[in-house]
mmCIF file of C-alpha atoms and ligand atoms in Angstrom:
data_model
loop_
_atom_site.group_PDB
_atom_site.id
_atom_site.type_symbol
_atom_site.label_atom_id
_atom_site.label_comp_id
_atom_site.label_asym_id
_atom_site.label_seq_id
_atom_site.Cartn_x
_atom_site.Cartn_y
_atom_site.Cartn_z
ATOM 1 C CA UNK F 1 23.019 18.564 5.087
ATOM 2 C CA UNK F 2 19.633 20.700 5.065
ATOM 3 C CA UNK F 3 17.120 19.391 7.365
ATOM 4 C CA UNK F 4 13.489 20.100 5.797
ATOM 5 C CA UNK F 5 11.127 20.702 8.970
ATOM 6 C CA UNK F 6 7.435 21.199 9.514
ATOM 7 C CA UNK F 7 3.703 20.560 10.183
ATOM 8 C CA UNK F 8 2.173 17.760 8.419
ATOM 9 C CA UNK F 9 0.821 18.454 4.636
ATOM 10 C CA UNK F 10 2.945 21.842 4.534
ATOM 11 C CA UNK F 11 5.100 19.979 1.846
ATOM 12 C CA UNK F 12 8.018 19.190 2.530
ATOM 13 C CA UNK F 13 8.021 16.046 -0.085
ATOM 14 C CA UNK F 14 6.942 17.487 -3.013
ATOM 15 C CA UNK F 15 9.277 20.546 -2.248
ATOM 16 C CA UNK F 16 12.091 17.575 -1.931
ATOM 17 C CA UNK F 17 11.247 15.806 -5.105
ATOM 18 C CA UNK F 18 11.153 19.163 -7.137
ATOM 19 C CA UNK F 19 14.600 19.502 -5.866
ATOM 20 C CA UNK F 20 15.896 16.610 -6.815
ATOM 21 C CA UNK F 21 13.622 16.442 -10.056
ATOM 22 C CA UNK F 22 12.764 12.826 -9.392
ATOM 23 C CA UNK F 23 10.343 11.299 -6.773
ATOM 24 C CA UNK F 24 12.145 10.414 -3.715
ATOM 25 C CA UNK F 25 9.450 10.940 -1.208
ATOM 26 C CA UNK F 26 5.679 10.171 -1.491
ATOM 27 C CA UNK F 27 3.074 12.465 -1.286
ATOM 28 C CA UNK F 28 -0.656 12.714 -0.786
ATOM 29 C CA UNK F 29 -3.110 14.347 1.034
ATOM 30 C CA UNK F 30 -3.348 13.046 4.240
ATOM 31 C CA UNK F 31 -1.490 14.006 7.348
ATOM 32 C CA UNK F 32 2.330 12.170 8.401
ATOM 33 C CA UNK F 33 2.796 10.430 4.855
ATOM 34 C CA UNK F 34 6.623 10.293 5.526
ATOM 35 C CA UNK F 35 7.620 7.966 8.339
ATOM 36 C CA UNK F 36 11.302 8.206 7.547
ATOM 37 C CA UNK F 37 13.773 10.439 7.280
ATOM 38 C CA UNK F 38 14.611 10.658 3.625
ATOM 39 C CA UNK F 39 17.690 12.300 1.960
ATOM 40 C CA UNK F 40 17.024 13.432 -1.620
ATOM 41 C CA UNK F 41 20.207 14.460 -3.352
ATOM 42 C CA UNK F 42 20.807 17.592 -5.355
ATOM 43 C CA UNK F 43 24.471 17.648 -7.368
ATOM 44 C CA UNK F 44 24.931 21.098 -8.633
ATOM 45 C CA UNK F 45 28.076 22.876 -10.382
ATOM 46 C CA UNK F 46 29.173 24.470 -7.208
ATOM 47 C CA UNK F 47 28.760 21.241 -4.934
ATOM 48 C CA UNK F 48 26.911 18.837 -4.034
ATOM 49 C CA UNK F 49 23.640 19.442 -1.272
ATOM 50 C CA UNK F 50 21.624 16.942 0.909
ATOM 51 C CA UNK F 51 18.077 17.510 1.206
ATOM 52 C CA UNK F 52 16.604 15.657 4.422
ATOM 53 C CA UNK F 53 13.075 15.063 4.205
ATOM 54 C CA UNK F 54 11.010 14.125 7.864
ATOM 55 C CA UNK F 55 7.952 13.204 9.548
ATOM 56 C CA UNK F 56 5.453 16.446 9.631
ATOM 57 C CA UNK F 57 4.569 17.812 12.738
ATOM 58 C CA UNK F 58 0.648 16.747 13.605
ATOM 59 C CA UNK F 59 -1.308 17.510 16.471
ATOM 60 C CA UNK F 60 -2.575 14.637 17.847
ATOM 61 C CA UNK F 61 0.812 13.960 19.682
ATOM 62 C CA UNK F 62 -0.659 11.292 22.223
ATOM 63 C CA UNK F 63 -0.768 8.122 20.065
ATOM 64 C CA UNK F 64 2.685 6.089 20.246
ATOM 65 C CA UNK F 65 3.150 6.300 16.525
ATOM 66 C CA UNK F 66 3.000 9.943 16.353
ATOM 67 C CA UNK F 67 4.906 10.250 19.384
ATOM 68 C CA UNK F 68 8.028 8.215 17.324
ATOM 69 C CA UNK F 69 7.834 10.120 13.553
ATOM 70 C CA UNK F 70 8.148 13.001 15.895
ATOM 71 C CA UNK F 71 11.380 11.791 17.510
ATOM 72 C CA UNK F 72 12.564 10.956 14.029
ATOM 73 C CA UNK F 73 12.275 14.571 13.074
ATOM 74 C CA UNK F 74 13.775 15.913 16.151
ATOM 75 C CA UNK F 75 17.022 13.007 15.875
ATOM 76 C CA UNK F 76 17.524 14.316 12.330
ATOM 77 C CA UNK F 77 17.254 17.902 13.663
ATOM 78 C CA UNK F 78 20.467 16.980 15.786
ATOM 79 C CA UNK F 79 22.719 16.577 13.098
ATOM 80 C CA UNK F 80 22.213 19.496 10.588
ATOM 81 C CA UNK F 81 24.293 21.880 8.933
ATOM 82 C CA UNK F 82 21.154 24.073 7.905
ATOM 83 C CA UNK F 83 17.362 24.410 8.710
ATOM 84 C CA UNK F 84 14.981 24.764 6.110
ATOM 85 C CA UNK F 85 11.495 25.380 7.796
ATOM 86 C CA UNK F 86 8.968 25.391 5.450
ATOM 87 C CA UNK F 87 5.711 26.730 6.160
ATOM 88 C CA UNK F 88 2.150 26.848 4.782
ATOM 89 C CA UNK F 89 0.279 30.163 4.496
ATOM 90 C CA UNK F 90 -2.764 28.688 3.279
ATOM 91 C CA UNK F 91 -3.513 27.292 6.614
ATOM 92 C CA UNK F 92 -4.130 29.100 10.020
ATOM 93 C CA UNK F 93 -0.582 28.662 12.264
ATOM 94 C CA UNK F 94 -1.537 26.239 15.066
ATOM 95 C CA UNK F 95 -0.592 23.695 17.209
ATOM 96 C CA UNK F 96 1.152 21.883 14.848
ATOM 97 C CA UNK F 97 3.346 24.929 14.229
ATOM 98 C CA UNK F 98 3.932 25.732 17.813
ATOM 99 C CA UNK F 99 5.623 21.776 18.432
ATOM 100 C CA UNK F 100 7.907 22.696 14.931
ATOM 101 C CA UNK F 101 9.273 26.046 16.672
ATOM 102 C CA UNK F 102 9.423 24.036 20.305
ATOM 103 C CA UNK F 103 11.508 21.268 18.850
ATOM 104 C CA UNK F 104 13.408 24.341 16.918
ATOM 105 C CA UNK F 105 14.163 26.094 20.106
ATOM 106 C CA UNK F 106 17.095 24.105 20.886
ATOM 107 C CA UNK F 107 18.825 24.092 17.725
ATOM 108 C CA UNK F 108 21.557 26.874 16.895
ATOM 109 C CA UNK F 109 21.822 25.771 13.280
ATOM 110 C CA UNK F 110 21.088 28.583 10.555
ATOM 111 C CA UNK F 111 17.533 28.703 9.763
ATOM 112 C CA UNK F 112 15.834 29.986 6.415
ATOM 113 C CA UNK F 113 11.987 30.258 6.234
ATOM 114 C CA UNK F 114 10.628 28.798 3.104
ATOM 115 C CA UNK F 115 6.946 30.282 2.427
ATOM 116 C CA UNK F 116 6.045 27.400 0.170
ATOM 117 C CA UNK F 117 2.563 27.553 -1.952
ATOM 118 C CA UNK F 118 3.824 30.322 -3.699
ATOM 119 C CA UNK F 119 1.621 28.803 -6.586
ATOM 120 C CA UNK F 120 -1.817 29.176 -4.344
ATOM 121 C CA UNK F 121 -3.948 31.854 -4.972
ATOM 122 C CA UNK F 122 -4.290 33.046 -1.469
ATOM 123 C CA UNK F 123 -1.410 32.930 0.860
ATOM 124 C CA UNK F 124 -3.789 34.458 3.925
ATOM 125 C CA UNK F 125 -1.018 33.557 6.671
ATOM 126 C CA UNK F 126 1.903 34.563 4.483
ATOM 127 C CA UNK F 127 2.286 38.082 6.552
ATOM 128 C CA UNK F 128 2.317 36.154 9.621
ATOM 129 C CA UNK F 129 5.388 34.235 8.546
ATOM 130 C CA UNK F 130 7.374 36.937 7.372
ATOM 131 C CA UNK F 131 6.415 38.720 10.499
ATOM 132 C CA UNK F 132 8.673 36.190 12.549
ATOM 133 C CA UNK F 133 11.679 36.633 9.397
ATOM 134 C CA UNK F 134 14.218 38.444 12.121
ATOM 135 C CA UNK F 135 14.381 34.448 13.724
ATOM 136 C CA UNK F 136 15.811 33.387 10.248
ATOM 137 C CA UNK F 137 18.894 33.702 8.324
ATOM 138 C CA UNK F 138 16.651 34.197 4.890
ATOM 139 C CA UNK F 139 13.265 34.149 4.042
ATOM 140 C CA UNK F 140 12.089 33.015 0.622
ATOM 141 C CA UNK F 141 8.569 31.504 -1.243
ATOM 142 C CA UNK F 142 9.009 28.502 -2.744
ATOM 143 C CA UNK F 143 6.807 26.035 -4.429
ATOM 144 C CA UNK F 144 7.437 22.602 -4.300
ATOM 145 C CA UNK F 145 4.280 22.482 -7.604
ATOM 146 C CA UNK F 146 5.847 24.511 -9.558
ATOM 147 C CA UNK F 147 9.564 24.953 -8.891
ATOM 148 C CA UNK F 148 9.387 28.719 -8.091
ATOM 149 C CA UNK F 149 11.841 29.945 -5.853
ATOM 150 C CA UNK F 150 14.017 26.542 -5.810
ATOM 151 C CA UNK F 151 17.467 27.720 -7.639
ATOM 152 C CA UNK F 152 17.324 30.735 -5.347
ATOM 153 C CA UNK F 153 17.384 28.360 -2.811
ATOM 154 C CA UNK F 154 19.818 26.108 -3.450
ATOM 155 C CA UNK F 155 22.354 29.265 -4.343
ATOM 156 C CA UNK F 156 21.583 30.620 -0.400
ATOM 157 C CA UNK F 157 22.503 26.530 1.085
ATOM 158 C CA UNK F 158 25.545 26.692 -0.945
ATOM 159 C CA UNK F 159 26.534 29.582 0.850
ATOM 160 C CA UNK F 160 25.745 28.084 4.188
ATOM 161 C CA UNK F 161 26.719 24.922 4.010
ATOM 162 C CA UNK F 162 30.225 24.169 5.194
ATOM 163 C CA UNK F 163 32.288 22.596 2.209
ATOM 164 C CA UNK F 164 33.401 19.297 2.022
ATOM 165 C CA UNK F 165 33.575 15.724 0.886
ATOM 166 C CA UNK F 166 30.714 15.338 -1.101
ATOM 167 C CA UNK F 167 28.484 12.191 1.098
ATOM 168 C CA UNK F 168 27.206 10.631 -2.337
ATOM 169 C CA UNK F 169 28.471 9.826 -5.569
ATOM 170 C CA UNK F 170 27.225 11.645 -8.544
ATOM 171 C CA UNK F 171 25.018 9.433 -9.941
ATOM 172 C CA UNK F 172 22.862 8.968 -6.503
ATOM 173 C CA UNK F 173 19.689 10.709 -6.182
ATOM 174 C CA UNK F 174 18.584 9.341 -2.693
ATOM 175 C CA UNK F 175 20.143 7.130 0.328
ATOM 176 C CA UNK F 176 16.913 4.921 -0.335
ATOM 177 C CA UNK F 177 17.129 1.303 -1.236
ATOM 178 C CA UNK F 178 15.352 0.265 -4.236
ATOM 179 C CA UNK F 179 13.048 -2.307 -2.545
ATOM 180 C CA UNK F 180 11.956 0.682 0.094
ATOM 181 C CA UNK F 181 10.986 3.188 -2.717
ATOM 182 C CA UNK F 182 8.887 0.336 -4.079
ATOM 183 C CA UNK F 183 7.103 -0.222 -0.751
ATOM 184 C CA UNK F 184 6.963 3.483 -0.674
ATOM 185 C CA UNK F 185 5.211 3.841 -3.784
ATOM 186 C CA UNK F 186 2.812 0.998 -2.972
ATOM 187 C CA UNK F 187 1.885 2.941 0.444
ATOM 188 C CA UNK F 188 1.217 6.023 -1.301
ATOM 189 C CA UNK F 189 -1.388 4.809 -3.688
ATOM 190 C CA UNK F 190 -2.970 2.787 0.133
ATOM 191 C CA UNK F 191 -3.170 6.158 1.191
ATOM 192 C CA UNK F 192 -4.488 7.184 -2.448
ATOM 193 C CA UNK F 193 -7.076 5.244 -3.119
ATOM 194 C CA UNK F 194 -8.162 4.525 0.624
ATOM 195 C CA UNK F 195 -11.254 6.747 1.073
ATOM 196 C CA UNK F 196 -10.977 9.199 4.151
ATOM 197 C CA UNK F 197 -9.698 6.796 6.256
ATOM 198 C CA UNK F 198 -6.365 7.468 7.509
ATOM 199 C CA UNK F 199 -4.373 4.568 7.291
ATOM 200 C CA UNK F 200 -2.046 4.506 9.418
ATOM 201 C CA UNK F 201 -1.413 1.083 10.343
ATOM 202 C CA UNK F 202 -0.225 0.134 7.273
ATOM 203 C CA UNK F 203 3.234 -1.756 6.298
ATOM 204 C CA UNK F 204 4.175 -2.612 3.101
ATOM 205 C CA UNK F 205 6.774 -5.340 2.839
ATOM 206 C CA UNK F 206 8.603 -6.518 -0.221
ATOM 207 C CA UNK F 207 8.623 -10.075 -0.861
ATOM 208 C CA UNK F 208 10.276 -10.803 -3.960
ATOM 209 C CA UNK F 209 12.048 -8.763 -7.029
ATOM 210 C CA UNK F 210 12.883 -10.208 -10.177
ATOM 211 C CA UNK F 211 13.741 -9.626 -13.625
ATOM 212 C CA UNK F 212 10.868 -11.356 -15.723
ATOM 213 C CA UNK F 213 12.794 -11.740 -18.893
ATOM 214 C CA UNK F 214 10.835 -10.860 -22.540
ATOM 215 C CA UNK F 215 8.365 -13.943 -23.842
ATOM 216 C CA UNK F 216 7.083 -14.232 -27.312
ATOM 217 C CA UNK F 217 4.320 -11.731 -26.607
ATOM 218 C CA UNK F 218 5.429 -9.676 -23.854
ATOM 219 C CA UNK F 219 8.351 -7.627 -23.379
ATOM 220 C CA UNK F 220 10.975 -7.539 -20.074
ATOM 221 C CA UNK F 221 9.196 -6.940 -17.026
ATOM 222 C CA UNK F 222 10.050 -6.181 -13.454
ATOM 223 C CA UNK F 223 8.176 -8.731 -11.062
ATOM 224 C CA UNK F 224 7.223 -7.359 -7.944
ATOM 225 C CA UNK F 225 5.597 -9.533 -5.248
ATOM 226 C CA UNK F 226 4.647 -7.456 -2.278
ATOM 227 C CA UNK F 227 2.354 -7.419 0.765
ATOM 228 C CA UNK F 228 0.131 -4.529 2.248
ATOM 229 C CA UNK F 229 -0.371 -5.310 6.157
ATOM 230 C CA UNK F 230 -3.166 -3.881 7.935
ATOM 231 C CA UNK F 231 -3.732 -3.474 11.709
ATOM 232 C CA UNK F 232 -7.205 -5.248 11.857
ATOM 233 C CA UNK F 233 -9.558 -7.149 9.546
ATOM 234 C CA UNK F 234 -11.623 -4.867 8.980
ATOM 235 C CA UNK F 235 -9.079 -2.504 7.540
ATOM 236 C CA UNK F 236 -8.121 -5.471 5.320
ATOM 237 C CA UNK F 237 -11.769 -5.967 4.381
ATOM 238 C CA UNK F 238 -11.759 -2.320 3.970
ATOM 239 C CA UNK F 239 -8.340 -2.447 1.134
ATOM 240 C CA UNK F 240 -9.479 -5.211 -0.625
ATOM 241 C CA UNK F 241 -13.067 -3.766 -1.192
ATOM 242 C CA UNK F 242 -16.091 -5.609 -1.891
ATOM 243 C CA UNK F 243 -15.190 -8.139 -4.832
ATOM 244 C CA UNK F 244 -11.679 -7.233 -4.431
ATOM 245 C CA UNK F 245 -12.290 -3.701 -6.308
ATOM 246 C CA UNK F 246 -9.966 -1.228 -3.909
ATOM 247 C CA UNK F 247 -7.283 -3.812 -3.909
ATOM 248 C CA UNK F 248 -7.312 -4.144 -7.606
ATOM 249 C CA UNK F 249 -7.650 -0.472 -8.105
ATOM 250 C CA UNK F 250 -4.109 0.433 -5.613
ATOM 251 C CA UNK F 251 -2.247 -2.615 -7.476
ATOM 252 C CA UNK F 252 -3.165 -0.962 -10.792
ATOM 253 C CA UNK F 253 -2.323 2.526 -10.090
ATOM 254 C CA UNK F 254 0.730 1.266 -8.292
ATOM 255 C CA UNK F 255 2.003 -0.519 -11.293
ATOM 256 C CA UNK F 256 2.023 2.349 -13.281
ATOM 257 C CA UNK F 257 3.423 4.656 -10.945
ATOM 258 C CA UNK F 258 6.053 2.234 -10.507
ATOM 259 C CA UNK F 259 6.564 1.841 -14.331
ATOM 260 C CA UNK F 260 6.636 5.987 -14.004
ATOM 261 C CA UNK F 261 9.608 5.968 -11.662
ATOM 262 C CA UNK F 262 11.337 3.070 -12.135
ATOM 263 C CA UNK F 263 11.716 3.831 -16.199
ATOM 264 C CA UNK F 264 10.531 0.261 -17.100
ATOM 265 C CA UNK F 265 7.845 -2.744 -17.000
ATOM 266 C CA UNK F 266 6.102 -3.693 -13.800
ATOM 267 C CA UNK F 267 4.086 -6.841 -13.100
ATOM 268 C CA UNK F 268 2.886 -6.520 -9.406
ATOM 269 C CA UNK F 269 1.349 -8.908 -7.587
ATOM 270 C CA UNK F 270 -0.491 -7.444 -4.007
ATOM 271 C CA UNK F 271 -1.656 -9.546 -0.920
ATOM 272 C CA UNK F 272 -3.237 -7.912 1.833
ATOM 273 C CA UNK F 273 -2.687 -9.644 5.240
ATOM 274 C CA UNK F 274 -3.190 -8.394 8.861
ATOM 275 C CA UNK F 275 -0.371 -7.863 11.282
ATOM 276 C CA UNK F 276 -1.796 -7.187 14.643
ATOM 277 C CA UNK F 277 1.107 -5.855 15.959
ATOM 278 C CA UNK F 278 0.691 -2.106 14.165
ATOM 279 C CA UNK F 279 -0.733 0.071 16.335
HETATM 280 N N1 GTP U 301 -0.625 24.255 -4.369
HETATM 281 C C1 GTP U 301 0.396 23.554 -3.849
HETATM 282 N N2 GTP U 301 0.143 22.408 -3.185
HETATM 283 C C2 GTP U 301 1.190 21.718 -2.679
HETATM 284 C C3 GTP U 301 2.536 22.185 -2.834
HETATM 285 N N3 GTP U 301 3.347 21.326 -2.197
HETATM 286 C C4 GTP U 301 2.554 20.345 -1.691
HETATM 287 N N4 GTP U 301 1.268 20.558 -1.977
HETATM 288 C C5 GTP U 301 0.128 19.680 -1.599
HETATM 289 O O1 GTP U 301 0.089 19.562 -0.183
HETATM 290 C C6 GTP U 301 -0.208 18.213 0.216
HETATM 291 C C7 GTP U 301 0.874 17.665 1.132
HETATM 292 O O2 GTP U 301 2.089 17.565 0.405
HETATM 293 P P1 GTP U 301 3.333 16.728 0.967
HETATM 294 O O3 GTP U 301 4.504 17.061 0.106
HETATM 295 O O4 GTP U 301 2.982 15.292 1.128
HETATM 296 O O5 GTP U 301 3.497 17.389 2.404
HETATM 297 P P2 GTP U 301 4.508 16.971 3.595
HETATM 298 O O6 GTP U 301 4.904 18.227 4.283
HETATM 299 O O7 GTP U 301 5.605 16.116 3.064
HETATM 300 O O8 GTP U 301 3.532 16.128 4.521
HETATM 301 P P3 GTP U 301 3.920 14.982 5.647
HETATM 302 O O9 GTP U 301 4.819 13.979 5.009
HETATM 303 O O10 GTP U 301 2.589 14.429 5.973
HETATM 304 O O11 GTP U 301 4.548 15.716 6.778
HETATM 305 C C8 GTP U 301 -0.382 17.418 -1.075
HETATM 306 O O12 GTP U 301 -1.756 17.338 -1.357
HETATM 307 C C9 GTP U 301 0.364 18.254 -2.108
HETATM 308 O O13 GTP U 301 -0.157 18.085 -3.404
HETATM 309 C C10 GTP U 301 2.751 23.419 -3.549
HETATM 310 O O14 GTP U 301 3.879 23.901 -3.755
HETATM 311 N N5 GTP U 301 1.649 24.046 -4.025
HETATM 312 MG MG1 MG U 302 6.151 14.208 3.525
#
């Protein structure tokens, strides 16, 4: 198993989805988009490898939710076969880099350094990075946008990790349940289409998935009914939008990104309700 570590937004997800050449993990913009660990799959000639994704590391460490994706990153840290630390040289190294290498410190695992971005067009920190290369096993740039650098890094793993059973059967692409990659999905386009808001205390919950079958004028279709929860009412004022225009918009552009992934007809129906109890 190769842990994928780092500070929010470096991109860990994308890098995890060009892996496995399917979307396993969301993405967007904003900071600590993946709450879970996520293991993306890769099965290739010479074995099979186990890409973990985690929680980002993000600065503002004092708020209880932060506090936990961070202890979800360090639990999945515990049981690793190899580090992959990928790093972002388009940003200044800061805080959030110091609590990667702090939660790093303890771990005896073999490291490589990714330098991902290799697609930007200026990698300021880069030299930084590969000024801290004796701490690593291997340093390579990668980029989870274009696929650079990926088959060199799956040929160094395959060296590194220890052989065995493979954990999944060929066919599997992620240890996700269907029903969670549709929540997923459905939380990336919140975060999406949500202004600058960061919204956090969001939970999407699943409420019923079934197989509408073909009518006289429509073909199959996969009914989803699903909930967004929001911590207060004015974030829920603030998702549905005035008319109902945001909500609309994320239940459209969730439906076809569903259709994307899922390889077939979506009909999604979206409430928005509060939950007080996300903080
Ligand atoms: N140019 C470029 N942008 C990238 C690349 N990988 C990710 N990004 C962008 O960086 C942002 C964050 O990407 P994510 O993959 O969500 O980053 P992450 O490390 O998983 O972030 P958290 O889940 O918040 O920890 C998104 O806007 C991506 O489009 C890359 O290889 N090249
Ligand atoms: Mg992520």
């Amino acid at each position: 198993m190769a842990v994928l570590v780092g500070r929010t937004n470096a991109g860990k997800s994308t890098l995890l989805n060009a892996l496995v050449g399917r979307k396993v993990s969301i993405v967007t913009p904003k900071p600590q988009t993946t709450r879970d660990t996520i293991h993306g799959i890769v099965h290739h000639p010479k074995g099979q490898v186990v890409f973990v994704d985690t929680p980002g590391f993000f600065h503002t460490r004092g708020t209880r939710m932060v506090q936990e994706l961070h202890d979800r990153t360090r639990e999945a840290l515990a049981d690793v076969d190899v580090v992959l630390h990928l790093v972002d040289p388009t940003r200044e190294p800061g805080p959030e880099d110091a609590l990667v290498a702090e939660a790093l410190k303890a771990i005896t695992s073999p490291r490589i350094l990714c330098i991902g971005k290799s697609d930007a067009h200026e990698r300021p920190h880069r030299r930084h990075w590969m000024g801290q290369a004796l701490s690593y096993q291997a340093v390579l740039d990668v980029s989870g946008a274009t696929g650079s650098g990926l088959a060199a890094l799956i040929e160094k793993l395959i060296l590194l990790v220890p052989e065995g059973e493979p954990l999944y059967p060929p066919s599997d692409t992620t240890n996700s349940t269907r029903d969670f990659q549709i929540a997923e999905i459905i939380r990336e386009q919140v975060y999406l289409q949500a202004s600058d808001e960061v919204p956090y205390r969001t939970k999407v919950s699943i409420d019923k998935v079934e197989v509408m079958p073909a009518t006289r004028d429509r073909p199959e279709r996969l009914g989803i009914d699903a909930t967004v929860f929001a911590g207060d009412e004015r974030y829920q004022r603030m998702l549905i939008g005035k008319g109902g225009a945001r909500v609309k918009q994320i239940r459209e552009f969730s439906r076809r990104e569903l259709q994307r992934v899922l390889g077939q007809k979506v009909a999604l129906s979206l409430d928005i309700h509060v939950d007080g109890s996300l903080t």
